[in-house]
PDB file of C-alpha atoms in Angstrom:
ATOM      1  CA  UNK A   4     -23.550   2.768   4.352  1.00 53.00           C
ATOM      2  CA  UNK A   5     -25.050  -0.692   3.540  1.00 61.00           C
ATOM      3  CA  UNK A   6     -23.283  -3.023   0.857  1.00 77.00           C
ATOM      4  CA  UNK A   7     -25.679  -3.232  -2.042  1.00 82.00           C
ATOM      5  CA  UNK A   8     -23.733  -5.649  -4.144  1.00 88.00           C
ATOM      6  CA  UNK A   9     -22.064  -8.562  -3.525  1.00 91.00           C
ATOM      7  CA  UNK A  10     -18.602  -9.634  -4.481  1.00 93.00           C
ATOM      8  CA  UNK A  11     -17.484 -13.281  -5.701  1.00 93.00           C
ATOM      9  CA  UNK A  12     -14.228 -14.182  -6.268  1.00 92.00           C
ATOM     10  CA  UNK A  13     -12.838 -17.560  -7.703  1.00 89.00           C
ATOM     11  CA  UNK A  14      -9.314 -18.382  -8.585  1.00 85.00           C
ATOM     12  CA  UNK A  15      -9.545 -16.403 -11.881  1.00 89.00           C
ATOM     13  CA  UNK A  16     -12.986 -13.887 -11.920  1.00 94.00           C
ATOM     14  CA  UNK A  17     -13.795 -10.793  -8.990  1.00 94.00           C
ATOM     15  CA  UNK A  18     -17.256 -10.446 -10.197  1.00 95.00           C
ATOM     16  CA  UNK A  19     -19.209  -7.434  -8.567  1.00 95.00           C
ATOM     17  CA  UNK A  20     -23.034  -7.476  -9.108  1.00 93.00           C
ATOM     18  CA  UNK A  21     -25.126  -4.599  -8.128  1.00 88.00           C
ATOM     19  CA  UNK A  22     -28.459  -5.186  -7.056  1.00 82.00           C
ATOM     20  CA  UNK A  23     -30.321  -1.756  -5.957  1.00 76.00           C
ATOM     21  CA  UNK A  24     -30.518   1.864  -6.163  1.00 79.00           C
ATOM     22  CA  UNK A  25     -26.561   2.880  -6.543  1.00 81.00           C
ATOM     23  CA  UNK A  26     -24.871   6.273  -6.398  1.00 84.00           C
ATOM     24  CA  UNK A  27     -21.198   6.939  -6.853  1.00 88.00           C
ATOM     25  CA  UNK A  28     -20.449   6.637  -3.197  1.00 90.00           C
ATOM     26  CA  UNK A  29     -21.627   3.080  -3.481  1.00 89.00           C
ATOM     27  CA  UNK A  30     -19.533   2.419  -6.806  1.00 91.00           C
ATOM     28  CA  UNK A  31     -16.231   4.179  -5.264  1.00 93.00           C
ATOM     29  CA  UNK A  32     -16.593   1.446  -2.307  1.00 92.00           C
ATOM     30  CA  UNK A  33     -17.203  -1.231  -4.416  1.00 93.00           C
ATOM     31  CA  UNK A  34     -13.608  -0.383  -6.191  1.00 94.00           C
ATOM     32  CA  UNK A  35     -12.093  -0.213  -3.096  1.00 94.00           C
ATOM     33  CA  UNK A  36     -13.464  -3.120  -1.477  1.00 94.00           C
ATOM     34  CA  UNK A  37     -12.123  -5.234  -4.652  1.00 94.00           C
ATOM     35  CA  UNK A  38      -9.018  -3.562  -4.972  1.00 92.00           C
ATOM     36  CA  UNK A  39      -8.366  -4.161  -1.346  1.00 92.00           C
ATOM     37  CA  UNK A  40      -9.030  -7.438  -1.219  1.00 88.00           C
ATOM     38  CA  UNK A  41      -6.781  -8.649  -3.769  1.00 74.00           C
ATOM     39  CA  UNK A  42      -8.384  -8.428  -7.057  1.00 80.00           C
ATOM     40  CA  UNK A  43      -8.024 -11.569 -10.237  1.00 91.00           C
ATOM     41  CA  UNK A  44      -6.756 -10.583 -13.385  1.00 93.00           C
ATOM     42  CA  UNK A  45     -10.386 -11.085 -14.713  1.00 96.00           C
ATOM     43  CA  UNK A  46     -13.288  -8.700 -13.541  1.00 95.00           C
ATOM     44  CA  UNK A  47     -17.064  -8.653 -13.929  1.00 96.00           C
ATOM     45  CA  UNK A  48     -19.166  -6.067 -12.989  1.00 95.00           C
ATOM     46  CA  UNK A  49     -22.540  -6.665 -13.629  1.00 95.00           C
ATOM     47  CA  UNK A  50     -24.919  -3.382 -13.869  1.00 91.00           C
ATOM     48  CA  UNK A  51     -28.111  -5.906 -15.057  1.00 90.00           C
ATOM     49  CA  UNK A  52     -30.401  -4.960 -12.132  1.00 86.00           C
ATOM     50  CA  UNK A  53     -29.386  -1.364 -11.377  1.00 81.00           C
ATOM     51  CA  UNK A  54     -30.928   1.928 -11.055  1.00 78.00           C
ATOM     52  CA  UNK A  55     -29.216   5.098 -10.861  1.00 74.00           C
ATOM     53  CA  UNK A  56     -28.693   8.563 -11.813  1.00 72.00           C
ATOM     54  CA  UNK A  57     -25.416   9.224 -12.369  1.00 84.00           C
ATOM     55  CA  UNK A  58     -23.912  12.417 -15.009  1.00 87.00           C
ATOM     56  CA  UNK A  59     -21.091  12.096 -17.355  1.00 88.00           C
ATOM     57  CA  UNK A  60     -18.670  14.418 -14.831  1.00 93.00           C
ATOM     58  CA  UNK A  61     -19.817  11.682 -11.990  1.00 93.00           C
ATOM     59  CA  UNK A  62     -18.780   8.578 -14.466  1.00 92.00           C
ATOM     60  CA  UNK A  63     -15.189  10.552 -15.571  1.00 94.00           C
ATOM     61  CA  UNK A  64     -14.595  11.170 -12.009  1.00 95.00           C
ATOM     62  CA  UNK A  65     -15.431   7.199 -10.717  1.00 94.00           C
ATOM     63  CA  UNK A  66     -13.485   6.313 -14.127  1.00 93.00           C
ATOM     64  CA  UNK A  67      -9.958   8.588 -12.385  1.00 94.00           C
ATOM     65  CA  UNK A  68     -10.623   6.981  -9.230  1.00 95.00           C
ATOM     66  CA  UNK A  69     -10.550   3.725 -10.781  1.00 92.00           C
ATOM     67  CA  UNK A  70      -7.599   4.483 -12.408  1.00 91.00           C
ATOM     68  CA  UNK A  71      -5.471   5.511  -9.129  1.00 91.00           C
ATOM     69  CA  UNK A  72      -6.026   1.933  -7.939  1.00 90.00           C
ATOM     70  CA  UNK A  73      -2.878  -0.695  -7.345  1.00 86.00           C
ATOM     71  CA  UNK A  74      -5.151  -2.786  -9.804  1.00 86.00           C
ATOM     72  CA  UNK A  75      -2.801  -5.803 -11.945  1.00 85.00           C
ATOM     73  CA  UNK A  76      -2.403  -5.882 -15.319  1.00 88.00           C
ATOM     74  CA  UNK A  77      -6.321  -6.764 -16.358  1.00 91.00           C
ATOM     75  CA  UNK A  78      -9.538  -7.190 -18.194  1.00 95.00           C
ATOM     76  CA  UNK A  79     -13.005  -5.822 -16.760  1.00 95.00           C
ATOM     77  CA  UNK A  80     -16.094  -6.421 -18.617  1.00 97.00           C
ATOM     78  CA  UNK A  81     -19.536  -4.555 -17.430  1.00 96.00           C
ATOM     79  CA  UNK A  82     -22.555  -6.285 -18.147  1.00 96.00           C
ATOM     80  CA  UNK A  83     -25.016  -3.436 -19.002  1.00 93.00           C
ATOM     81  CA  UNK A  84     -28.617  -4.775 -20.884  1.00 92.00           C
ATOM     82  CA  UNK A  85     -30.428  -1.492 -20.688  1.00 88.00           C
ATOM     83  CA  UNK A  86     -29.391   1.287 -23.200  1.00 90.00           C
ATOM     84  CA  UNK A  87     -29.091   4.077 -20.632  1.00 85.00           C
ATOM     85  CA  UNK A  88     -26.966   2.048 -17.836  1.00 86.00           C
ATOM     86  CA  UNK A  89     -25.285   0.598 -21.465  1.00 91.00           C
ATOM     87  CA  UNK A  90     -24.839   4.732 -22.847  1.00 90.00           C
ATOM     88  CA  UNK A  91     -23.332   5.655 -19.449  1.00 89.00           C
ATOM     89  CA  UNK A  92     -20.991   2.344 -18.780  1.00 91.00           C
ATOM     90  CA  UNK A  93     -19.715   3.182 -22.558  1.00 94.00           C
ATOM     91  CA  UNK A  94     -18.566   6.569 -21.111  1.00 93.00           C
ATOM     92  CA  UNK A  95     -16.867   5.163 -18.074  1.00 93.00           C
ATOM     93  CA  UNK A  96     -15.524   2.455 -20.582  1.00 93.00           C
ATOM     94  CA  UNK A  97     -13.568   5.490 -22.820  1.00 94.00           C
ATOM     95  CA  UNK A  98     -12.321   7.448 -19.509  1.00 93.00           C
ATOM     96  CA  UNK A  99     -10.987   4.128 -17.616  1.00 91.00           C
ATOM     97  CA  UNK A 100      -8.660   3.743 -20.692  1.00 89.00           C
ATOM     98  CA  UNK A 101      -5.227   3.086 -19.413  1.00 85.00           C
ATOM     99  CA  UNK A 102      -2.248   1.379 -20.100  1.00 79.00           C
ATOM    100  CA  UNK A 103      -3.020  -1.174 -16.791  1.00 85.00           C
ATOM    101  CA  UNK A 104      -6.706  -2.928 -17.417  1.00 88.00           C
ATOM    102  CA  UNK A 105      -8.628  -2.867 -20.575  1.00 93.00           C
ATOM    103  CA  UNK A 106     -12.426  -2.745 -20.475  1.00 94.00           C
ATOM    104  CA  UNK A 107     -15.200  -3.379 -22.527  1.00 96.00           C
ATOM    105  CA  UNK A 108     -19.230  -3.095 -22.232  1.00 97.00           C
ATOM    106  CA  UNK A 109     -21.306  -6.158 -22.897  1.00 97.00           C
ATOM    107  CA  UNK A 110     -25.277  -6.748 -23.267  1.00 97.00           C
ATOM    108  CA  UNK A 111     -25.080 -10.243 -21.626  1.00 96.00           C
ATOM    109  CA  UNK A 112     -23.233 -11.711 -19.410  1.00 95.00           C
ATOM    110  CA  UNK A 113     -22.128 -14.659 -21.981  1.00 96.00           C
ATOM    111  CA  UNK A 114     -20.821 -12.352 -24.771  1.00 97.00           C
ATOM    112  CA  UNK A 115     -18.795 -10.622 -21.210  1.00 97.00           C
ATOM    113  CA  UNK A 116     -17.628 -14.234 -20.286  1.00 96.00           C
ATOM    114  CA  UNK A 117     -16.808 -14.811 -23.835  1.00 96.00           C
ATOM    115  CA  UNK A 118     -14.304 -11.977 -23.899  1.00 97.00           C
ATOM    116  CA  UNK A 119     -13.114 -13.141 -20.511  1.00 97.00           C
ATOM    117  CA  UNK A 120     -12.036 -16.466 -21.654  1.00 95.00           C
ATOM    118  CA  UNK A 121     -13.950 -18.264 -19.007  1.00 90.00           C
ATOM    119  CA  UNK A 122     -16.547 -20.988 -19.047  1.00 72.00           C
ATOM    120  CA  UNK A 123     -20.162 -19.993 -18.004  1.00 62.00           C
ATOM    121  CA  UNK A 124     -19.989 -22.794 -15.385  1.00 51.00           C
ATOM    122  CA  UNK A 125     -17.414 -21.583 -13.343  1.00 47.00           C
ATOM    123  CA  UNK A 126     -20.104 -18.350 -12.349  1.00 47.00           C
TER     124      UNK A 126
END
């Protein structure tokens, strides 16, 4: 299955941006790939250019997969601009809720960085 996002890690950001058609196949390897390959403490997964059709049992069940991850102690911000992809990463948002990473859904990638506590120019 072709890769069709991209994953950039610097000292303190994993930042996963999505940049086609995606289904939850796609999503589950995108977890694994980052939480394979030694993960920061900061996470952004941007959702900006997607398209895809995913229900609310698909997002609870990505959400539990998430969850049974070796992830650190963390915080994940989604960048999601359109208010369907926003709706849906709001759901996955309330079902990732653990005691090991908190997350939060953002409109733009600033306000995300913001709440990340890291400089725009380090992207």
């Amino acid at each position: 299955m072709p890769k069709d996002y991209s994953i950039i890690r610097t000292e303190d950001l994993t930042t996963v941006r999505f940049s086609k058609t995606i289904s939850s196949d796609k999503i589950r390897n995108a977890i694994d790939d980052v939480a394979e390959n030694s993960p920061t403490k900061l996470r952004l997964w941007d959702l900006t250019t997607v398209s895809y059709t995913l229900n609310a049992r698909e997002i609870k069940i990505l959400a539990e997969y998430g969850k049974s991850k070796p992830f650190p102690p963390s915080k994940v911000a989604l960048i999601a601009p359109a208010d369907w992809v926003f709706g849906l990463a709001r759901m996955f948002e309330i079902y990732r809720k653990d005691q090991v990473a908190e997350h939060r859904v953002f409109r733009t990638e600033e306000e995300a960085l913001v709440w990340l506590g890291i400089e725009e120019n380090t992207q």
